[in-house]
PDB file of C-alpha atoms in Angstrom:
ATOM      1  CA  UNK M  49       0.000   0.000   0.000  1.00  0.00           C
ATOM      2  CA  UNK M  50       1.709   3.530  -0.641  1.00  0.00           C
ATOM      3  CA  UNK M  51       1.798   6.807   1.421  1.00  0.00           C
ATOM      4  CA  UNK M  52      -1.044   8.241  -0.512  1.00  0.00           C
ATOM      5  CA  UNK M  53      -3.341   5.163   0.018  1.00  0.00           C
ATOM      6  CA  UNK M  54      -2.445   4.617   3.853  1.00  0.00           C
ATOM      7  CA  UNK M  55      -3.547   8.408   3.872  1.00  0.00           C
ATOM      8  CA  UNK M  56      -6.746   7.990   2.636  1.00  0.00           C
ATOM      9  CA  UNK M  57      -7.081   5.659   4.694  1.00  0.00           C
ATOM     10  CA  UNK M  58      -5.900   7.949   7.492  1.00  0.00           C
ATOM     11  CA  UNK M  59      -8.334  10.592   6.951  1.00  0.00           C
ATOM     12  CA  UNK M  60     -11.484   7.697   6.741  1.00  0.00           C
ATOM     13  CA  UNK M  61     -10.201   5.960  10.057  1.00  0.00           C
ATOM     14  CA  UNK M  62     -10.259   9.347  11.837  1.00  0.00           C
ATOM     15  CA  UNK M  63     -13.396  10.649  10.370  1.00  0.00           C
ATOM     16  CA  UNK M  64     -15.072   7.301  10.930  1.00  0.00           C
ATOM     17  CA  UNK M  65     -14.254   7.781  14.613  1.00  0.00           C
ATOM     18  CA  UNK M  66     -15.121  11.060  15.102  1.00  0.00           C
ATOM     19  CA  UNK M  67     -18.713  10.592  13.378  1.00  0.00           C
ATOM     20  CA  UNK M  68     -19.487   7.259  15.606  1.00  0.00           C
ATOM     21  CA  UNK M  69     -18.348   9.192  18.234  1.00  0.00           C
ATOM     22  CA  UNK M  70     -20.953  12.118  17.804  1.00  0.00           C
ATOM     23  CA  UNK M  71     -18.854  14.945  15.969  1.00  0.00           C
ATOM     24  CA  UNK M  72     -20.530  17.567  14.266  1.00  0.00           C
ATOM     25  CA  UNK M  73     -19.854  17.333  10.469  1.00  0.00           C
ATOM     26  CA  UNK M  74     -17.871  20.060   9.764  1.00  0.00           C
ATOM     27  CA  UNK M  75     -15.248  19.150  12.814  1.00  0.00           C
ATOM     28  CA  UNK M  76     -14.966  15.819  10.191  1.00  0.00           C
ATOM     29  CA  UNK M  77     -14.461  17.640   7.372  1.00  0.00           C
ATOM     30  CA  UNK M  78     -11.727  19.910   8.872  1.00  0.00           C
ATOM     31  CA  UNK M  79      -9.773  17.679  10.504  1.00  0.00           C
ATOM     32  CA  UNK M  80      -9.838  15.179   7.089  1.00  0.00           C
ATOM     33  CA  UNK M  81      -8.949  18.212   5.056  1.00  0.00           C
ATOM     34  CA  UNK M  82      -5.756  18.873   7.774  1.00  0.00           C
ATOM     35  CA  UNK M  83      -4.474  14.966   7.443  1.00  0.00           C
ATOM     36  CA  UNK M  84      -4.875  15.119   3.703  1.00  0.00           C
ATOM     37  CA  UNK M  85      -2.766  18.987   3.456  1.00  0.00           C
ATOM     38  CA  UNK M  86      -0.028  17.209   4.284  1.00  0.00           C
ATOM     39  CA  UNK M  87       0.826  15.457   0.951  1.00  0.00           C
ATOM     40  CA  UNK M  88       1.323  18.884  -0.196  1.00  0.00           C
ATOM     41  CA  UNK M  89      -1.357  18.526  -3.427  1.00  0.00           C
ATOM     42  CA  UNK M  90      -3.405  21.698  -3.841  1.00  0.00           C
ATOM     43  CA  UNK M  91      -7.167  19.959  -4.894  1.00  0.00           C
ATOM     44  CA  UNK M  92      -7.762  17.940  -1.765  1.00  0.00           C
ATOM     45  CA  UNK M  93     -11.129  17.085  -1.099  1.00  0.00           C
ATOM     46  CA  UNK M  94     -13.432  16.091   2.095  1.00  0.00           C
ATOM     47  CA  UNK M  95     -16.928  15.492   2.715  1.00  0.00           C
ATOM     48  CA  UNK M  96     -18.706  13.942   5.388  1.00  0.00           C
ATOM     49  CA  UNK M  97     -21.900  12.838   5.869  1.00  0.00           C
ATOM     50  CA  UNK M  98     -24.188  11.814   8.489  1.00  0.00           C
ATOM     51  CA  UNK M  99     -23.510   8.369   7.394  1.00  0.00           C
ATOM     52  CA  UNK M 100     -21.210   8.705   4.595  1.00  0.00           C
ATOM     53  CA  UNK M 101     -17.289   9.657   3.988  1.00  0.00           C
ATOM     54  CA  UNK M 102     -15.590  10.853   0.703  1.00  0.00           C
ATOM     55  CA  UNK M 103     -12.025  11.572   0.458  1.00  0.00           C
ATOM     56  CA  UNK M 104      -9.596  12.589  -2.696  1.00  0.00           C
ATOM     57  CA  UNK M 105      -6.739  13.061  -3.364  1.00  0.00           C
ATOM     58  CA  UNK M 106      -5.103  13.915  -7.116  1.00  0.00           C
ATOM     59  CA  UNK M 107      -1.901  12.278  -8.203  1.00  0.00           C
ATOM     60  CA  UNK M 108       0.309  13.774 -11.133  1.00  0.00           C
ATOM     61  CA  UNK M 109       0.750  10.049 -12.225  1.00  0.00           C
ATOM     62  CA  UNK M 110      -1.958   8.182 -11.874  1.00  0.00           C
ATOM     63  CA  UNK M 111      -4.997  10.382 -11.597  1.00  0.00           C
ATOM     64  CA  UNK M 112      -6.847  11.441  -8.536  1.00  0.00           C
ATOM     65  CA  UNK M 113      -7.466   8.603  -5.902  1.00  0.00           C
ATOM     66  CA  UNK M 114     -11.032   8.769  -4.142  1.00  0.00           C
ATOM     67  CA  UNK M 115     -11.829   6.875  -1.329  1.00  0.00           C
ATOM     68  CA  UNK M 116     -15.517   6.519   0.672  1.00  0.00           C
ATOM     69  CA  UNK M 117     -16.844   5.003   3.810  1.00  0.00           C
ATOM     70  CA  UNK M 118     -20.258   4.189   5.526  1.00  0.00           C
ATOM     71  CA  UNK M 119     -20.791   4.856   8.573  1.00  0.00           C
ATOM     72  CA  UNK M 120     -23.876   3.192  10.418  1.00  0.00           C
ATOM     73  CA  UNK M 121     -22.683   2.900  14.256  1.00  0.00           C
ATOM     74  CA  UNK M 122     -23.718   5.768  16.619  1.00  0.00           C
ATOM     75  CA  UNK M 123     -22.563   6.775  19.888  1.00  0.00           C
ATOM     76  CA  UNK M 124     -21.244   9.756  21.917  1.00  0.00           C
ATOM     77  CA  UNK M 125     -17.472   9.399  23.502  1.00  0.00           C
ATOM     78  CA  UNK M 126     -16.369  12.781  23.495  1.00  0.00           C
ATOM     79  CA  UNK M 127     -13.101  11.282  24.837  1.00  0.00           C
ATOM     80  CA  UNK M 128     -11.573   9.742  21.721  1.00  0.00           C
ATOM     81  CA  UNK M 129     -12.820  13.145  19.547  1.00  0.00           C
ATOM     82  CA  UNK M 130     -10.342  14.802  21.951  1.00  0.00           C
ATOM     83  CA  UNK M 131      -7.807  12.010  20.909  1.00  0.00           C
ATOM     84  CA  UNK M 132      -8.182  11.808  17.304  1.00  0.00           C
ATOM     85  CA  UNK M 133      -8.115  15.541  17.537  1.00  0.00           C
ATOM     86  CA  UNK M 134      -4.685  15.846  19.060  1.00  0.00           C
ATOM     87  CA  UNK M 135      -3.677  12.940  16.717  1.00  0.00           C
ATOM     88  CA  UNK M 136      -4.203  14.768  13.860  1.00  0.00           C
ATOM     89  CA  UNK M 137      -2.273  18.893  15.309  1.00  0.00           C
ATOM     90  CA  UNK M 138       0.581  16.150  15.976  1.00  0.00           C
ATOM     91  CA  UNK M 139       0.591  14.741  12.369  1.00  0.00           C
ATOM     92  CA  UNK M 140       0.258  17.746  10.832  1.00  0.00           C
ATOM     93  CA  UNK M 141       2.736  19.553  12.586  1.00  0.00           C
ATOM     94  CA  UNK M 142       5.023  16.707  11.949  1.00  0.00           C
ATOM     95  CA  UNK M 143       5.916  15.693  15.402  1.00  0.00           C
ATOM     96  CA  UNK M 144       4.436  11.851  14.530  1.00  0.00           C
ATOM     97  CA  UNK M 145       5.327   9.841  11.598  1.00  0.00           C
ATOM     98  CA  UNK M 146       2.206   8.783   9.022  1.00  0.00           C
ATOM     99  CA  UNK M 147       2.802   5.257  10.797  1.00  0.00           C
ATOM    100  CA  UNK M 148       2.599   6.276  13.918  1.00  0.00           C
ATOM    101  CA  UNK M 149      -0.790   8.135  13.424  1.00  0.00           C
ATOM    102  CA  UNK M 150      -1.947   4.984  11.664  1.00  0.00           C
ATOM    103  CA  UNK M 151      -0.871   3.207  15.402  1.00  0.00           C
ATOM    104  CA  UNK M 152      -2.920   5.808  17.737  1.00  0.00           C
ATOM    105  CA  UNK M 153      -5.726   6.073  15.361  1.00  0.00           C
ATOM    106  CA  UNK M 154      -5.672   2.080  16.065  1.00  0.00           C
ATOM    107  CA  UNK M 155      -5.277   2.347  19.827  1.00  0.00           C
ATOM    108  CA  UNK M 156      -7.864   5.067  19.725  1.00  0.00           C
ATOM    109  CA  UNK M 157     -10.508   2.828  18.241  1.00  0.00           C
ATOM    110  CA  UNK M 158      -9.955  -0.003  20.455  1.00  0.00           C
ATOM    111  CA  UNK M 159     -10.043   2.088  23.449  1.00  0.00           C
ATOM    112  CA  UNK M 160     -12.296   0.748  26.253  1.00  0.00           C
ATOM    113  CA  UNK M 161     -15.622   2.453  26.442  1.00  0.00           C
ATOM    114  CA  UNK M 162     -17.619   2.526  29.661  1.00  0.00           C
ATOM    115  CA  UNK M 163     -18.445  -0.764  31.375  1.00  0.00           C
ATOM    116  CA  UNK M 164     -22.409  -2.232  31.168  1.00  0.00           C
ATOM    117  CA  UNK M 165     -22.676  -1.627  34.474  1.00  0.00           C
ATOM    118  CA  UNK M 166     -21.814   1.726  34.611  1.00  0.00           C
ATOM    119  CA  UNK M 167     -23.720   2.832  31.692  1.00  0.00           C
ATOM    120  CA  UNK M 168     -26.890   1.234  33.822  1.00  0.00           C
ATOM    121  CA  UNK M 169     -26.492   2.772  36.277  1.00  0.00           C
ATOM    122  CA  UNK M 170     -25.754   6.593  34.361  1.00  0.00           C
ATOM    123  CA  UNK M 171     -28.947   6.083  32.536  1.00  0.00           C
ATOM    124  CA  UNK M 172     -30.603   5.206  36.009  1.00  0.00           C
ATOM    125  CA  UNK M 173     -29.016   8.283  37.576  1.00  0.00           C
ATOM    126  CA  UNK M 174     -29.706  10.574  34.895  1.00  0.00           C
ATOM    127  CA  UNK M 175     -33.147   9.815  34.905  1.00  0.00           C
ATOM    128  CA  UNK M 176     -33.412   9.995  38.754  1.00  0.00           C
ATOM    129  CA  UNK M 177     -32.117  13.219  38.326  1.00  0.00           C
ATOM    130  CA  UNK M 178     -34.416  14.494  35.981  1.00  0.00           C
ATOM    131  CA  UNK M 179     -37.299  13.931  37.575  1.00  0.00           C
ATOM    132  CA  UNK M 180     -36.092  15.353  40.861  1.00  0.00           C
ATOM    133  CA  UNK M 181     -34.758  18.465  39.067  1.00  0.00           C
ATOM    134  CA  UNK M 182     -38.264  19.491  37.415  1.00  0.00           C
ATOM    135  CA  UNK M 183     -39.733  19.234  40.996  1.00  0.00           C
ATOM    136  CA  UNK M 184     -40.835  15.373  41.298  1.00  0.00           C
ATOM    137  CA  UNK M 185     -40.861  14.086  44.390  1.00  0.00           C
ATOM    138  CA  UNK M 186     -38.286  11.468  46.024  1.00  0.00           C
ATOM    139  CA  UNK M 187     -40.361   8.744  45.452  1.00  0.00           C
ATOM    140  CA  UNK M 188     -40.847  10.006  42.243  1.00  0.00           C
ATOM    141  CA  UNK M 189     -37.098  10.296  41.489  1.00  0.00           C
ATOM    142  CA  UNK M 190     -36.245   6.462  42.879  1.00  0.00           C
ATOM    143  CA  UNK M 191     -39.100   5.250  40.397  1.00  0.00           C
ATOM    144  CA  UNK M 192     -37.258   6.874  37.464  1.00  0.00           C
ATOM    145  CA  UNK M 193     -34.366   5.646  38.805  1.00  0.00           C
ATOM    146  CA  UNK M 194     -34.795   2.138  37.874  1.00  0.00           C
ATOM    147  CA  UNK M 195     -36.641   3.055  35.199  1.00  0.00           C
ATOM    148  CA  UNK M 196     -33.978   4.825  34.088  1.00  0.00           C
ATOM    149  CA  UNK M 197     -31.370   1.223  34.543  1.00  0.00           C
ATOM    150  CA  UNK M 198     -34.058  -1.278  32.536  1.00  0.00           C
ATOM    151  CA  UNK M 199     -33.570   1.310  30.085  1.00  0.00           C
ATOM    152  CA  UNK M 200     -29.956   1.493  30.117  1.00  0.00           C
ATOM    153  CA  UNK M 201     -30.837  -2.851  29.707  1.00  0.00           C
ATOM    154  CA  UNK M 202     -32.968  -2.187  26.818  1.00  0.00           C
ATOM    155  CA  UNK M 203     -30.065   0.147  24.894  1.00  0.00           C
ATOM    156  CA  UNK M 204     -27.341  -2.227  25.426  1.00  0.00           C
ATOM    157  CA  UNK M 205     -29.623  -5.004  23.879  1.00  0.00           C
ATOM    158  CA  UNK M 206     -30.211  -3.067  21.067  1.00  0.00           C
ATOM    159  CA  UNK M 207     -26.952  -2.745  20.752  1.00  0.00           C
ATOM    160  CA  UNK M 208     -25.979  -6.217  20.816  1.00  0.00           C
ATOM    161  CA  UNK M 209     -28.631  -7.265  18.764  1.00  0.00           C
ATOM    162  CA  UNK M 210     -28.177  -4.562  16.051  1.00  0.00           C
ATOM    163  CA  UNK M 211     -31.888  -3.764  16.041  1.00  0.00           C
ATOM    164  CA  UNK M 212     -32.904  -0.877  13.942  1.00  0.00           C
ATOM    165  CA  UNK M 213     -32.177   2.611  15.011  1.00  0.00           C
ATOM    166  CA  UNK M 214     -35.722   3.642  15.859  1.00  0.00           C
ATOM    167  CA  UNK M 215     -36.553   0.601  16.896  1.00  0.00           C
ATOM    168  CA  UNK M 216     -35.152   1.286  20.398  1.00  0.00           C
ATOM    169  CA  UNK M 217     -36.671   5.115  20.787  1.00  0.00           C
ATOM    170  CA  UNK M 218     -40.097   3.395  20.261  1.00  0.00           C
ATOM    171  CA  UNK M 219     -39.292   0.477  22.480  1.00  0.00           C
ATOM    172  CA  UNK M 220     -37.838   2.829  25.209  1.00  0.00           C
ATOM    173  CA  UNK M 221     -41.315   5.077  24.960  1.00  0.00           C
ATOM    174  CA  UNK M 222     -43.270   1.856  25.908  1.00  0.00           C
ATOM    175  CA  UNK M 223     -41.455   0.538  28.863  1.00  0.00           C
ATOM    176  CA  UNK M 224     -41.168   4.194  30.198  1.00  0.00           C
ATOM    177  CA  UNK M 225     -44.795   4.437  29.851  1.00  0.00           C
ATOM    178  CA  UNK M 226     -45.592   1.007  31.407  1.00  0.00           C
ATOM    179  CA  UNK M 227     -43.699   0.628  34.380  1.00  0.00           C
ATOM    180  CA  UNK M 228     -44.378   4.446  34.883  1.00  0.00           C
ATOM    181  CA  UNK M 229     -47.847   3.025  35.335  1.00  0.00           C
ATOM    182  CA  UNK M 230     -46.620   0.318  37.780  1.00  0.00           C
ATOM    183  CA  UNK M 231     -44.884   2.245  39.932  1.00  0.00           C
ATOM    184  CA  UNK M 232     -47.216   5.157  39.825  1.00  0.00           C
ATOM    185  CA  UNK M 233     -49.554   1.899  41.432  1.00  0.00           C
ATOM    186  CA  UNK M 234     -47.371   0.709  44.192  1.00  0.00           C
ATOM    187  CA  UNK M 235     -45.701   3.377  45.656  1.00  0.00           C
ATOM    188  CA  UNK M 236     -47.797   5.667  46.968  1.00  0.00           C
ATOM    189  CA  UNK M 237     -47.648   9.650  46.643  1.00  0.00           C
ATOM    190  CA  UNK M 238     -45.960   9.056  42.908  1.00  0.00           C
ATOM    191  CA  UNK M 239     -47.021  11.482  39.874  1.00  0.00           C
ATOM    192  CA  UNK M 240     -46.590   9.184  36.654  1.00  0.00           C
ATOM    193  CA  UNK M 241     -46.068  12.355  34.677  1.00  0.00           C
ATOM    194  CA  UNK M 242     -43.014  13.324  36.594  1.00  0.00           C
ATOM    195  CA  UNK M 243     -41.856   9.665  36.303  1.00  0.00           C
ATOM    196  CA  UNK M 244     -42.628   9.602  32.535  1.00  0.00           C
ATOM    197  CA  UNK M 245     -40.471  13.116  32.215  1.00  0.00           C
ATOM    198  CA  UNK M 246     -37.744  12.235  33.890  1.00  0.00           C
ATOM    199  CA  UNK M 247     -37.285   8.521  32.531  1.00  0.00           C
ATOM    200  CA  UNK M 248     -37.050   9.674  28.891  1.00  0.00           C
ATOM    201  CA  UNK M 249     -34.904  12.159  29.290  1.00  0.00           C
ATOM    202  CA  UNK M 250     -31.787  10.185  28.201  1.00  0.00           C
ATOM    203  CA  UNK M 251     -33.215   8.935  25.088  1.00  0.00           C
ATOM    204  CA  UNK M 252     -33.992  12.281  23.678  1.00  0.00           C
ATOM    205  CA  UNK M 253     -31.935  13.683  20.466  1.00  0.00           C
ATOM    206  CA  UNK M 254     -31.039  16.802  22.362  1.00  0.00           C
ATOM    207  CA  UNK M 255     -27.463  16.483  21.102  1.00  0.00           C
ATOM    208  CA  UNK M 256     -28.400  15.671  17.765  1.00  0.00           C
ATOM    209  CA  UNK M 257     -30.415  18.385  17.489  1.00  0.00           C
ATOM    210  CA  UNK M 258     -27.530  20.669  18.499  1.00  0.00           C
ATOM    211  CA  UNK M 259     -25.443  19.466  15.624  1.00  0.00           C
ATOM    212  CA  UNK M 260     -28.357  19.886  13.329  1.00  0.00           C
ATOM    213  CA  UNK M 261     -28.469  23.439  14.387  1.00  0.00           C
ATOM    214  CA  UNK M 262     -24.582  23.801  14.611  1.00  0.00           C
ATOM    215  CA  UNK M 263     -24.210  22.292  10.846  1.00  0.00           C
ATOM    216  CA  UNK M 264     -26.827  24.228   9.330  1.00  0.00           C
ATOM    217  CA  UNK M 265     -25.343  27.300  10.408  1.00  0.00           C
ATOM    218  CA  UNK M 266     -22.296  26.055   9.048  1.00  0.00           C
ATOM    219  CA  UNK M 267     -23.254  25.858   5.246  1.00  0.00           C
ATOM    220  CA  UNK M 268     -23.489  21.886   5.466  1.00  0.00           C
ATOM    221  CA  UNK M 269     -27.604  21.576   4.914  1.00  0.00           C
ATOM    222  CA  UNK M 270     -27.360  18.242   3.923  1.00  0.00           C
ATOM    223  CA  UNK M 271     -26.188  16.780   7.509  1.00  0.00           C
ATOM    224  CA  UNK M 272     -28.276  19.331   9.374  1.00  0.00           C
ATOM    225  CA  UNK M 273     -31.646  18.790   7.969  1.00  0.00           C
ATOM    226  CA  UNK M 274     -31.379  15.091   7.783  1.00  0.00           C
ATOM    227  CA  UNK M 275     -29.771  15.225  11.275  1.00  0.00           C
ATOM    228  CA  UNK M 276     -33.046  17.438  12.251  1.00  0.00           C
ATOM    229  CA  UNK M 277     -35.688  14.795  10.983  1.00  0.00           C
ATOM    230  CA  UNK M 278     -33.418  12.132  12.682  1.00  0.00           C
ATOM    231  CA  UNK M 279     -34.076  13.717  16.060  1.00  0.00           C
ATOM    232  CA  UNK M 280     -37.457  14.466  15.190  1.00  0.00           C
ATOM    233  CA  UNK M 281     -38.051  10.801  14.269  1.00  0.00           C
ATOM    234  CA  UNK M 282     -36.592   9.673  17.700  1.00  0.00           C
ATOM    235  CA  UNK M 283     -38.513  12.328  19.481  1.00  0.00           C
ATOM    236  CA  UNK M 284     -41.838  11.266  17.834  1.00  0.00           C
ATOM    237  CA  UNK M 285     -41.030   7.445  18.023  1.00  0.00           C
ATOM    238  CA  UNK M 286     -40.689   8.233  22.160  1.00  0.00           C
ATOM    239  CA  UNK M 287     -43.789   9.637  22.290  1.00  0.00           C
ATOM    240  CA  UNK M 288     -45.928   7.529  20.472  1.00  0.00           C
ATOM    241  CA  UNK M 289     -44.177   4.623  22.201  1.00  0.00           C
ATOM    242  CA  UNK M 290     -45.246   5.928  25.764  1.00  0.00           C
ATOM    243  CA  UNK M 291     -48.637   6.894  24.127  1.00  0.00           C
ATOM    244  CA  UNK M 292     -48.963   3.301  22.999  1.00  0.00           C
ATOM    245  CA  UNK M 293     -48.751   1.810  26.395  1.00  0.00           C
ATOM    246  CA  UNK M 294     -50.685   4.461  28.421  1.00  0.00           C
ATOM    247  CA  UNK M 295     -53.398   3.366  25.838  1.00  0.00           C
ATOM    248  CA  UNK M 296     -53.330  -0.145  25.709  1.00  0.00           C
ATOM    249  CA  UNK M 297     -53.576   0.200  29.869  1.00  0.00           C
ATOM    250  CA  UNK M 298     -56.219   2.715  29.833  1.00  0.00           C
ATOM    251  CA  UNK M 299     -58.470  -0.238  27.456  1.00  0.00           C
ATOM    252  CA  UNK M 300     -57.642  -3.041  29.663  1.00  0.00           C
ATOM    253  CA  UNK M 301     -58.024  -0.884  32.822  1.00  0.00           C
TER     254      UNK M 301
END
C-alpha cells in the first residue's frame, strides 16, 4: 500500500471515529482536510456525511485517488474526539510519523468504552435526576431511577442485537410508559407524569439536534436537515411509544 493510500485511509479511520463518536460534520471535514494537506497537493477534497465519507486526493501520475466510507454505528465518547483531535495537530505539525498516526488512530478505536454496568447505572441516575430536578418528588425520582437502569438494559440489547435505530426510541417510549404506570400503582404519593419526564430524558436527540443546528449554520444543509428529521423521528417514536402503552392500559383498565 503507498503513502497516498495509507492516507486515505488515514483521513477515513479518523473521520469514521469522530462521526461514531458524535462529531458535528464540519469538525470531520476539517480535521480530514488537515491529514490530507499534508501530501502537499493543492485539490484535496473532504466530505462527510451523516452516514457517509468521501475523500480525494489527485496524483500527477496516476490520476486522482477517491476513497468513501459508511458509517452506520452511533454513539457519543467525546473522549476519543479529543484524541483523534490531538492525533491529527501532531501529524500535521510533523511531530508523529504517518505510521505512527496509523498506530494511535488504532489504539484510539480499540479504546475501552464505559463498562455495562456503569452505563446502567448513568442512565438510572440521569433519569433519577431528571425527575427530581423538574420538581418530582423522592419517590418520584427512585421510580425513574430504575426506570432509568431497565432502560440502560434495553439500549445495550439493542446494541448487541443490532436492532434498527428507531426501533429502540419506540421500544424505550413503551417501557417508560408502562412501568411508569406500575410504579405510579405501588408506591404511593408518585405522579406518573413526573416519572414519565424524567425517565425519557436520556433517550432524547437533544445532542443531535444541536449538531443539526450547529451544521446548518455552518453551510453543510445536507447533515443538518437530515440530522433534524433524525431527532425528530426519535422524538416522535418516544412519544408515540409511551402513548402506545398508556393506551393499551387505559383499554384493559
Amino acid at each position: 500500500m503507498d503513502n497516498d493510500t495509507k492516507l486515505l485511509n488515514l483521513a477515513l479511520d479518523a473521520g469514521e471515529i469522530m462521526i461514531t463518536s458524535g462529531a458535528e460534520t464540519h469538525r470531520v471535514q476539517d480535521t480530514m482536510m488537515r491529514l490530507l494537506s499534508v501530501s502537499g497537493q493543492e485539490k484535496i477534497e473532504a466530505l462527510a456525511l451523516s452516514t457517509f465519507l468521501i475523500v480525494s486526493l489527485p496524483r500527477k501520475e496516476k490520476g486522482p485517488l477517491t476513497m468513501a466510507r459508511a458509517v452506520t454505528d452511533r454513539t457519543v465518547n467525546f473522549e476519543k474526539i479529543c484524541a483523534v483531535n490531538s492525533m491529527s495537530r501532531d501529524f500535521v505539525s510533523g511531530k508523529i510519523t504517518l505510521e505512527e498516526a496509523i498506530h494511535q488512530l488504532k489504539e484510539i478505536y480499540k479504546a475501552p468504552v464505559f463498562t455495562r454496568f456503569t452505563k446502567i447505572m448513568a442512565y438510572g441516575f440521569t433519569s433519577a435526576g431528571f425527575t427530581l430536578m423538574y420538581s418530582g418528588s423522592l419517590p418520584d425520582g427512585v421510580a425513574a431511577l430504575f426506570i432509568g437502569m431497565i432502560l440502560g438494559l434495553m439500549v445495550i440489547w439493542n446494541s448487541m442485537w443490532k436492532a434498527p435505530y428507531f426501533f429502540g426510541s419506540l421500544i424505550g417510549g413503551v417501557l417508560t410508559g408502562f412501568f411508569a404506570y406500575i410504579f405510579n400503582r405501588c408506591i404511593p404519593n408518585t405522579h406518573i407524569d413526573m416519572i414519565i419526564i424524567g425517565s425519557i430524558m436520556p433517550l432524547l436527540p437533544g445532542l443531535t439536534i444541536t449538531k443539526s443546528i450547529r451544521d446548518i449554520l455552518e453551510g453543510n444543509f445536507i447533515s443538518g436537515n437530515s440530522k433534524l428529521i433524525e431527532a425528530l423521528l426519535v422524538a416522535c417514536a418516544i412519544a408515540g411509544g409511551v402513548a402506545m402503552s398508556l393506551g393499551f392500559i387505559a383499554m384493559i383498565a
